[in-house]
Short mmCIF file of C-alpha atoms and ligand atoms in Angstrom, two decimals:
data_model
loop_
_atom_site.label_atom_id
_atom_site.label_comp_id
_atom_site.label_asym_id
_atom_site.label_seq_id
_atom_site.Cartn_x
_atom_site.Cartn_y
_atom_site.Cartn_z
CA MET A 10 0.33 -0.05 0.20
CA ASP A 11 0.96 3.36 -1.21
CA ASN A 12 0.10 6.40 0.79
CA HIS A 13 -0.35 8.31 -1.62
CA ASP A 14 -3.90 9.92 -1.05
CA PHE A 15 -6.09 9.43 -4.59
CA LEU A 16 -9.33 11.22 -3.68
CA PRO A 17 -8.15 14.09 -1.66
CA ILE A 18 -11.17 15.79 0.34
CA ASN A 19 -10.98 20.05 2.00
CA GLY A 20 -13.60 19.19 3.73
CA THR A 21 -17.86 18.95 3.72
CA ASP A 22 -19.07 20.95 1.26
CA TYR A 23 -22.51 21.00 1.69
CA VAL A 24 -25.70 18.80 2.73
CA GLU A 25 -28.13 18.25 0.91
CA PHE A 26 -31.93 17.63 2.40
CA TYR A 27 -35.05 16.69 -0.51
CA VAL A 28 -38.28 17.70 2.14
CA GLY A 29 -42.03 18.14 1.84
CA ASN A 30 -41.49 21.69 2.03
CA ALA A 31 -38.15 23.28 1.72
CA LYS A 32 -39.32 27.83 3.08
CA GLN A 33 -41.33 26.39 5.71
CA ALA A 34 -37.97 23.65 6.56
CA ALA A 35 -35.71 26.82 6.24
CA HIS A 36 -37.74 28.53 8.71
CA TYR A 37 -36.98 25.28 11.03
CA TYR A 38 -32.89 25.29 10.36
CA GLN A 39 -33.37 29.29 10.57
CA THR A 40 -35.42 29.38 14.00
CA ALA A 41 -34.48 26.17 15.91
CA PHE A 42 -30.55 25.94 15.25
CA GLY A 43 -29.51 29.54 14.06
CA PHE A 44 -28.39 28.20 10.33
CA GLN A 45 -28.25 31.64 8.80
CA PRO A 46 -29.85 32.62 5.33
CA CYS A 47 -26.92 32.01 2.44
CA ALA A 48 -28.74 31.88 -1.03
CA TYR A 49 -31.87 30.98 -2.19
CA ALA A 50 -32.91 29.17 -6.38
CA GLY A 51 -36.12 28.58 -7.91
CA LEU A 52 -39.06 30.07 -10.12
CA GLU A 53 -37.20 33.83 -9.57
CA THR A 54 -34.23 32.81 -10.73
CA GLY A 55 -36.04 30.65 -13.34
CA ILE A 56 -36.03 26.85 -12.32
CA THR A 57 -39.42 25.82 -12.90
CA ASP A 58 -39.07 22.33 -10.80
CA ARG A 59 -38.03 22.96 -8.09
CA THR A 60 -36.66 25.62 -5.07
CA SER A 61 -33.67 25.08 -3.15
CA TYR A 62 -32.55 26.70 -0.39
CA VAL A 63 -29.06 27.20 0.96
CA LEU A 64 -28.20 27.80 5.53
CA GLN A 65 -24.57 28.37 6.26
CA GLN A 66 -23.49 27.84 10.32
CA GLY A 67 -20.35 28.64 11.23
CA LYS A 68 -18.49 26.04 7.83
CA ILE A 69 -22.15 24.65 7.92
CA ARG A 70 -23.65 24.30 5.04
CA PHE A 71 -27.26 22.87 4.61
CA VAL A 72 -29.66 23.33 1.76
CA LEU A 73 -33.11 22.30 1.56
CA THR A 74 -34.99 21.52 -1.87
CA THR A 75 -37.99 20.46 -2.11
CA ALA A 76 -39.94 19.83 -6.17
CA LEU A 77 -42.38 21.89 -7.25
CA VAL A 78 -43.44 19.34 -9.53
CA PRO A 79 -45.43 16.32 -9.03
CA ASP A 80 -42.63 13.68 -11.35
CA SER A 81 -39.75 14.08 -10.09
CA HIS A 82 -36.97 12.36 -8.31
CA ILE A 83 -37.30 15.08 -5.35
CA SER A 84 -40.66 14.32 -4.94
CA GLU A 85 -40.33 10.98 -5.68
CA HIS A 86 -37.40 11.01 -3.11
CA VAL A 87 -40.01 12.50 -0.39
CA LYS A 88 -42.36 10.49 -0.50
CA GLN A 89 -40.13 6.68 0.19
CA HIS A 90 -38.02 8.20 2.93
CA GLY A 91 -39.30 11.18 4.48
CA ASP A 92 -37.10 14.50 4.66
CA GLY A 93 -33.47 13.05 4.36
CA VAL A 94 -30.04 13.30 3.57
CA LYS A 95 -29.65 13.04 -0.74
CA VAL A 96 -26.50 14.64 -1.08
CA VAL A 97 -23.61 14.95 1.13
CA ALA A 98 -20.87 16.85 -1.22
CA LEU A 99 -17.60 16.65 -0.96
CA TRP A 100 -15.43 19.81 -1.15
CA VAL A 101 -12.57 18.95 -3.56
CA ASP A 102 -9.83 20.44 -5.22
CA ASP A 103 -10.42 18.49 -8.72
CA ALA A 104 -14.12 17.34 -9.54
CA ARG A 105 -13.16 15.55 -13.12
CA LYS A 106 -9.96 13.55 -10.84
CA ALA A 107 -12.61 13.14 -7.87
CA PHE A 108 -14.36 11.26 -10.12
CA GLN A 109 -12.40 9.45 -12.13
CA GLU A 110 -10.25 7.70 -9.19
CA THR A 111 -14.01 6.79 -7.70
CA THR A 112 -15.92 5.21 -11.47
CA ALA A 113 -12.36 3.53 -11.89
CA ARG A 114 -12.19 1.75 -8.15
CA GLY A 115 -15.87 0.96 -8.29
CA ALA A 116 -18.08 3.78 -7.48
CA LYS A 117 -21.37 4.00 -9.79
CA PRO A 118 -21.32 7.41 -11.40
CA TYR A 119 -24.45 9.53 -10.09
CA LEU A 120 -22.90 12.84 -11.98
CA GLN A 121 -20.19 13.15 -14.98
CA PRO A 122 -18.14 15.96 -13.97
CA ILE A 123 -20.22 19.33 -15.54
CA VAL A 124 -19.00 22.55 -15.88
CA LYS A 125 -21.76 25.12 -14.37
CA LYS A 126 -20.78 28.93 -14.97
CA ASP A 127 -22.35 32.48 -13.95
CA GLY A 128 -20.72 35.79 -13.71
CA ASP A 129 -18.85 34.64 -10.13
CA GLY A 130 -16.72 32.08 -12.22
CA GLU A 131 -17.41 28.46 -12.63
CA VAL A 132 -17.60 25.26 -10.17
CA VAL A 133 -16.88 21.45 -11.80
CA LEU A 134 -19.01 19.39 -9.92
CA SER A 135 -19.22 15.21 -10.14
CA GLY A 136 -20.80 12.71 -8.31
CA ILE A 137 -21.44 9.14 -7.37
CA HIS A 138 -23.53 7.21 -5.91
CA ILE A 139 -23.40 5.79 -1.67
CA TYR A 140 -25.42 4.11 0.43
CA GLY A 141 -29.33 3.52 -0.37
CA GLU A 142 -30.25 6.82 -2.75
CA THR A 143 -27.98 8.75 -1.10
CA VAL A 144 -25.08 10.45 -3.20
CA HIS A 145 -21.34 12.37 -3.45
CA ILE A 146 -21.32 15.30 -4.60
CA PHE A 147 -17.62 16.57 -5.73
CA VAL A 148 -17.58 20.14 -6.21
CA GLU A 149 -14.45 21.99 -7.28
CA ARG A 150 -15.12 26.19 -6.46
CA LYS A 151 -11.47 27.40 -6.89
CA ASN A 152 -12.51 29.25 -9.96
CA TYR A 153 -15.15 30.22 -7.96
CA ASN A 154 -16.30 33.69 -6.26
CA GLY A 155 -20.44 33.37 -5.96
CA ILE A 156 -22.28 33.03 -2.68
CA PHE A 157 -22.72 29.15 -3.67
CA LEU A 158 -23.31 27.43 -6.82
CA PRO A 159 -24.28 28.88 -10.15
CA GLY A 160 -27.83 29.73 -10.87
CA TYR A 161 -27.88 30.86 -7.25
CA VAL A 162 -28.80 34.43 -6.17
CA LYS A 163 -27.87 35.68 -2.74
CA TRP A 164 -31.48 34.78 0.15
CA GLU A 165 -31.58 38.74 2.45
CA PRO A 166 -35.24 38.00 4.32
CA GLU A 167 -35.25 39.91 7.00
CA TYR A 168 -35.71 37.47 9.54
CA GLN A 169 -32.46 36.57 10.64
CA PRO A 170 -32.40 35.42 14.10
CA THR A 171 -29.06 34.79 15.38
CA ASP A 172 -26.68 31.69 15.39
CA VAL A 173 -25.67 29.59 18.28
CA GLY A 174 -22.09 28.84 17.70
CA LEU A 175 -22.31 25.25 15.45
CA LYS A 176 -19.37 25.58 13.57
CA TYR A 177 -18.63 22.57 11.42
CA VAL A 178 -19.51 19.28 10.59
CA ASP A 179 -17.63 16.70 13.10
CA HIS A 180 -19.06 13.93 11.55
CA MET A 181 -21.85 12.21 9.73
CA VAL A 182 -23.84 8.59 10.21
CA GLY A 183 -25.40 6.58 8.03
CA ASN A 184 -27.30 3.07 8.56
CA VAL A 185 -26.96 0.64 6.70
CA ASP A 186 -29.89 -2.50 6.30
CA TRP A 187 -29.08 -6.17 7.84
CA GLY A 188 -25.83 -7.44 6.56
CA GLN A 189 -24.85 -3.84 5.12
CA MET A 190 -22.33 -3.07 6.98
CA ASN A 191 -18.61 -4.26 5.90
CA ILE A 192 -20.06 -3.48 2.60
CA TRP A 193 -19.93 -0.34 2.76
CA THR A 194 -17.01 0.13 4.54
CA GLU A 195 -15.29 -1.47 1.79
CA PHE A 196 -16.26 0.57 -0.04
CA TYR A 197 -15.61 3.27 1.81
CA ALA A 198 -12.01 1.80 2.48
CA ASN A 199 -11.57 0.34 -2.17
CA VAL A 200 -13.09 3.13 -3.68
CA MET A 201 -12.35 6.53 -1.73
CA GLY A 202 -9.51 5.59 0.20
CA PHE A 203 -10.36 6.09 3.52
CA LYS A 204 -9.21 3.98 6.68
CA GLN A 205 -10.91 2.62 9.12
CA LEU A 206 -10.58 4.79 12.33
CA ILE A 207 -12.89 2.58 15.13
CA SER A 208 -15.17 -0.51 15.48
CA PHE A 209 -17.91 -1.82 18.07
CA ASP A 210 -19.63 -4.86 17.81
CA ASP A 211 -22.28 -5.60 19.81
CA ASN A 212 -20.78 -6.89 22.90
CA ASP A 213 -20.08 -2.71 22.52
CA ILE A 214 -23.23 -1.73 21.29
CA SER A 215 -26.12 -2.80 23.37
CA THR A 216 -27.91 -3.09 26.25
CA GLU A 217 -31.03 -5.72 27.29
CA TYR A 218 -33.20 -5.11 24.60
CA THR A 219 -31.04 -3.91 21.11
CA ALA A 220 -28.25 -3.82 19.44
CA LEU A 221 -26.72 -2.21 16.53
CA MET A 222 -22.56 -2.27 14.60
CA SER A 223 -20.68 0.38 13.83
CA LYS A 224 -17.20 1.23 12.10
CA VAL A 225 -16.02 3.86 11.63
CA MET A 226 -14.27 5.39 8.38
CA SER A 227 -11.75 8.49 8.14
CA ASN A 228 -10.45 10.24 4.67
CA ASN A 229 -6.65 11.17 4.96
CA ASN A 230 -6.27 14.25 6.48
CA GLY A 231 -8.64 13.21 9.19
CA PHE A 232 -11.04 16.29 7.96
CA ILE A 233 -13.89 13.79 6.92
CA LYS A 234 -15.11 10.65 9.25
CA PHE A 235 -18.60 8.54 8.08
CA PRO A 236 -19.49 6.28 11.08
CA ILE A 237 -21.17 3.33 9.25
CA ASN A 238 -24.45 1.84 11.35
CA GLU A 239 -25.79 -2.32 10.70
CA PRO A 240 -28.50 -3.80 13.12
CA ALA A 241 -27.85 -6.37 15.12
CA LYS A 242 -29.85 -9.15 17.03
CA GLY A 243 -31.67 -8.59 20.18
CA LYS A 244 -34.58 -9.07 21.27
CA LYS A 245 -36.32 -6.16 20.45
CA LYS A 246 -35.99 -4.04 17.16
CA SER A 247 -33.16 -2.04 17.62
CA GLN A 248 -33.07 2.27 16.57
CA ILE A 249 -30.91 1.01 13.61
CA GLU A 250 -34.01 -1.11 12.06
CA GLU A 251 -36.36 1.23 13.64
CA TYR A 252 -34.36 3.89 11.33
CA VAL A 253 -33.76 1.46 7.69
CA ASP A 254 -37.78 0.37 8.62
CA TYR A 255 -39.38 4.44 8.26
CA TYR A 256 -36.59 5.15 6.20
CA ARG A 257 -37.29 2.92 3.73
CA GLY A 258 -33.83 1.46 2.82
CA SER A 259 -29.53 2.94 3.75
CA GLY A 260 -29.89 6.33 4.88
CA VAL A 261 -27.71 9.12 6.47
CA GLN A 262 -29.05 8.83 9.88
CA HIS A 263 -27.38 11.66 11.65
CA VAL A 264 -24.85 15.12 11.51
CA ALA A 265 -23.04 15.39 13.91
CA MET A 266 -22.01 19.17 14.49
CA ALA A 267 -18.92 21.13 16.71
CA THR A 268 -19.60 23.82 18.86
CA GLU A 269 -16.22 25.84 21.11
CA ASN A 270 -19.06 26.22 23.76
CA ILE A 271 -21.41 23.37 24.32
CA MET A 272 -23.47 24.96 27.69
CA TYR A 273 -24.52 28.14 25.55
CA THR A 274 -25.20 25.80 22.38
CA VAL A 275 -27.61 23.15 23.52
CA GLY A 276 -28.89 26.57 26.47
CA GLU A 277 -30.00 28.29 23.11
CA LEU A 278 -31.09 25.36 20.84
CA ARG A 279 -33.00 24.73 24.13
CA LYS A 280 -34.66 27.78 23.97
CA ARG A 281 -35.66 27.66 20.80
CA GLY A 282 -37.14 24.77 20.91
CA VAL A 283 -35.17 21.36 20.19
CA GLU A 284 -35.60 18.37 21.75
CA PHE A 285 -32.87 16.12 22.88
CA LEU A 286 -32.87 12.87 24.32
CA THR A 287 -32.44 12.69 28.02
CA VAL A 288 -31.15 9.71 30.57
CA PRO A 289 -31.63 9.32 33.90
CA GLU A 290 -30.72 11.47 36.97
CA SER A 291 -28.17 8.49 38.32
CA TYR A 292 -26.23 9.52 34.77
CA TYR A 293 -24.55 12.18 36.48
CA GLU A 294 -24.22 10.16 39.98
CA THR A 295 -21.09 8.06 38.32
CA VAL A 296 -20.01 10.26 35.15
CA SER A 297 -16.80 12.12 37.55
CA GLU A 298 -15.89 8.69 38.18
CA ARG A 299 -16.20 7.82 34.98
CA VAL A 300 -14.42 11.20 33.31
CA GLY A 301 -12.55 12.08 36.84
CA ILE A 302 -11.75 16.36 36.60
CA ILE A 303 -13.11 17.89 33.81
CA GLU A 304 -13.08 21.63 33.44
CA GLU A 305 -17.37 21.96 33.53
CA ASP A 306 -19.09 21.85 36.38
CA ILE A 307 -21.73 19.12 36.27
CA ASN A 308 -24.15 20.49 37.65
CA GLU A 309 -24.57 22.52 35.10
CA LEU A 310 -23.47 19.32 32.27
CA ARG A 311 -26.51 17.84 34.37
CA LYS A 312 -28.96 20.93 34.05
CA LEU A 313 -28.63 20.36 30.59
CA GLY A 314 -28.82 17.01 29.54
CA VAL A 315 -25.50 17.12 28.00
CA LEU A 316 -22.72 13.25 28.44
CA ILE A 317 -20.00 13.29 28.78
CA ASP A 318 -16.60 10.44 27.71
CA ARG A 319 -13.27 10.65 28.11
CA ASP A 320 -10.50 7.75 26.25
CA GLU A 321 -6.94 8.21 25.88
CA GLU A 322 -6.42 11.90 24.79
CA GLY A 323 -9.21 14.41 26.33
CA TYR A 324 -13.08 14.18 26.50
CA LEU A 325 -16.06 15.07 24.42
CA LEU A 326 -18.99 16.72 25.70
CA GLN A 327 -22.39 15.61 23.38
CA LEU A 328 -25.61 15.86 23.17
CA PHE A 329 -28.38 14.42 21.13
CA THR A 330 -31.62 15.78 19.54
CA LYS A 331 -34.91 13.73 18.70
CA PRO A 332 -35.22 13.06 15.21
CA VAL A 333 -36.06 16.57 13.34
CA GLU A 334 -39.66 15.43 10.96
CA ASP A 335 -42.68 12.33 12.38
CA ARG A 336 -40.75 9.42 10.41
CA PRO A 337 -37.90 8.67 13.42
CA THR A 338 -35.52 8.89 11.40
CA VAL A 339 -32.92 11.64 10.89
CA PHE A 340 -31.93 13.87 13.86
CA TYR A 341 -28.53 15.42 15.34
CA GLU A 342 -25.35 15.14 17.43
CA ILE A 343 -24.11 18.37 18.83
CA ILE A 344 -19.84 17.86 20.27
CA GLN A 345 -18.11 19.72 21.57
CA ARG A 346 -13.94 17.70 21.81
CA LYS A 347 -11.65 18.68 24.57
CA GLY A 348 -9.09 16.41 23.08
CA ALA A 349 -10.93 13.59 22.78
CA LYS A 350 -10.40 12.34 19.11
CA SER A 351 -13.75 8.98 19.64
CA PHE A 352 -17.45 8.57 19.51
CA GLY A 353 -18.51 8.83 23.25
CA LYS A 354 -18.56 4.78 23.60
CA GLY A 355 -19.17 5.21 27.52
CA ASN A 356 -22.15 7.12 26.34
CA PHE A 357 -24.08 4.12 24.41
CA LYS A 358 -25.92 1.95 26.99
CA ALA A 359 -27.30 5.24 28.42
CA LEU A 360 -28.84 6.88 24.84
CA PHE A 361 -29.08 3.49 23.27
CA GLU A 362 -31.44 3.11 26.88
CA SER A 363 -33.28 6.95 26.65
CA ILE A 364 -33.83 5.51 22.69
CA GLU A 365 -35.88 2.83 23.79
CA ARG A 366 -37.78 4.27 26.12
CA GLU A 367 -39.18 6.99 23.01
CA GLN A 368 -38.96 3.67 20.45
CA ALA A 369 -41.23 2.34 23.41
CA ARG A 370 -43.50 5.44 22.42
CA ARG A 371 -43.67 5.20 19.61
CA GLY A 372 -44.21 1.12 19.93
CA THR A 373 -41.31 0.06 17.75
CA LEU A 374 -39.12 -1.34 20.32
FE1 FE2 B 22 -22.57 10.98 16.32
#
């Protein structure tokens, strides 16, 4: 194995959701999550089959797209999956090469390299299929100075709530169907040149009732981390199986967004109506024994429901929202890293028991 990175990636470029009503979804991400209005495309810009709103917070860019016509892959996606992630776009220096390198290694093409231009320059886009109906689009924007992509105009509504301190995408998790975890981790290894960071099996991630398996794949510079989960057999239905049932297949489960001040961020999100998973009070009685001394006041963390975990390199603070749509599918993680590079394994059991309580209420456990 040579160490040459055949697919250098600068970061996550954007995450595009196909949704039932992009105007209302945009309002939700502005109001509840503090995303800032960025760009728009729709009827007013000459697009007749769809509308897209682009929102940004720190380096995190979300695109919310809805169909304006029934006969559309967007409306079909929403019919099948509900609101969900269609595109995980990756920022590269050479989108043609990214397409060649990945398709030569077996990736299924989604978008042949295409140049898009406007008065602000040009971008090159290309794309490949990943799990389920999800795709990666490679975005080359070194010759572009516009607000987002050619075809979009600046979106400047009067209503602009403040941000909540979210900075960048820390990782994005895919849930895949039974028996497919290794297929997709091998895809990331062989087709995209990623390495496996960590593996969790059902001994690590199980409760009395449910289990799952997970492997974390990372690109060469570590900017992109994709854990892949699959359900494992337990006494009852795991959250991954519930996701796959309601999403009708594999898809993005959660986007973890980093903050440098989780107390502020979570306090704001709660004020704005974002709902989080809760752990029992008993979690905080034993947490100090498990994680040792930390800078934050445990009592303050308890009030906000923030969870703590430690690894060899430091600790992390994290918290998970409930699903943000009616199907129990996509949710968010808020994470602050204090040296730790791991994913909160010490919190898995408490979290999964919390999710099981939610599943029991939904009748899907
Ligand atoms: Fe996560």
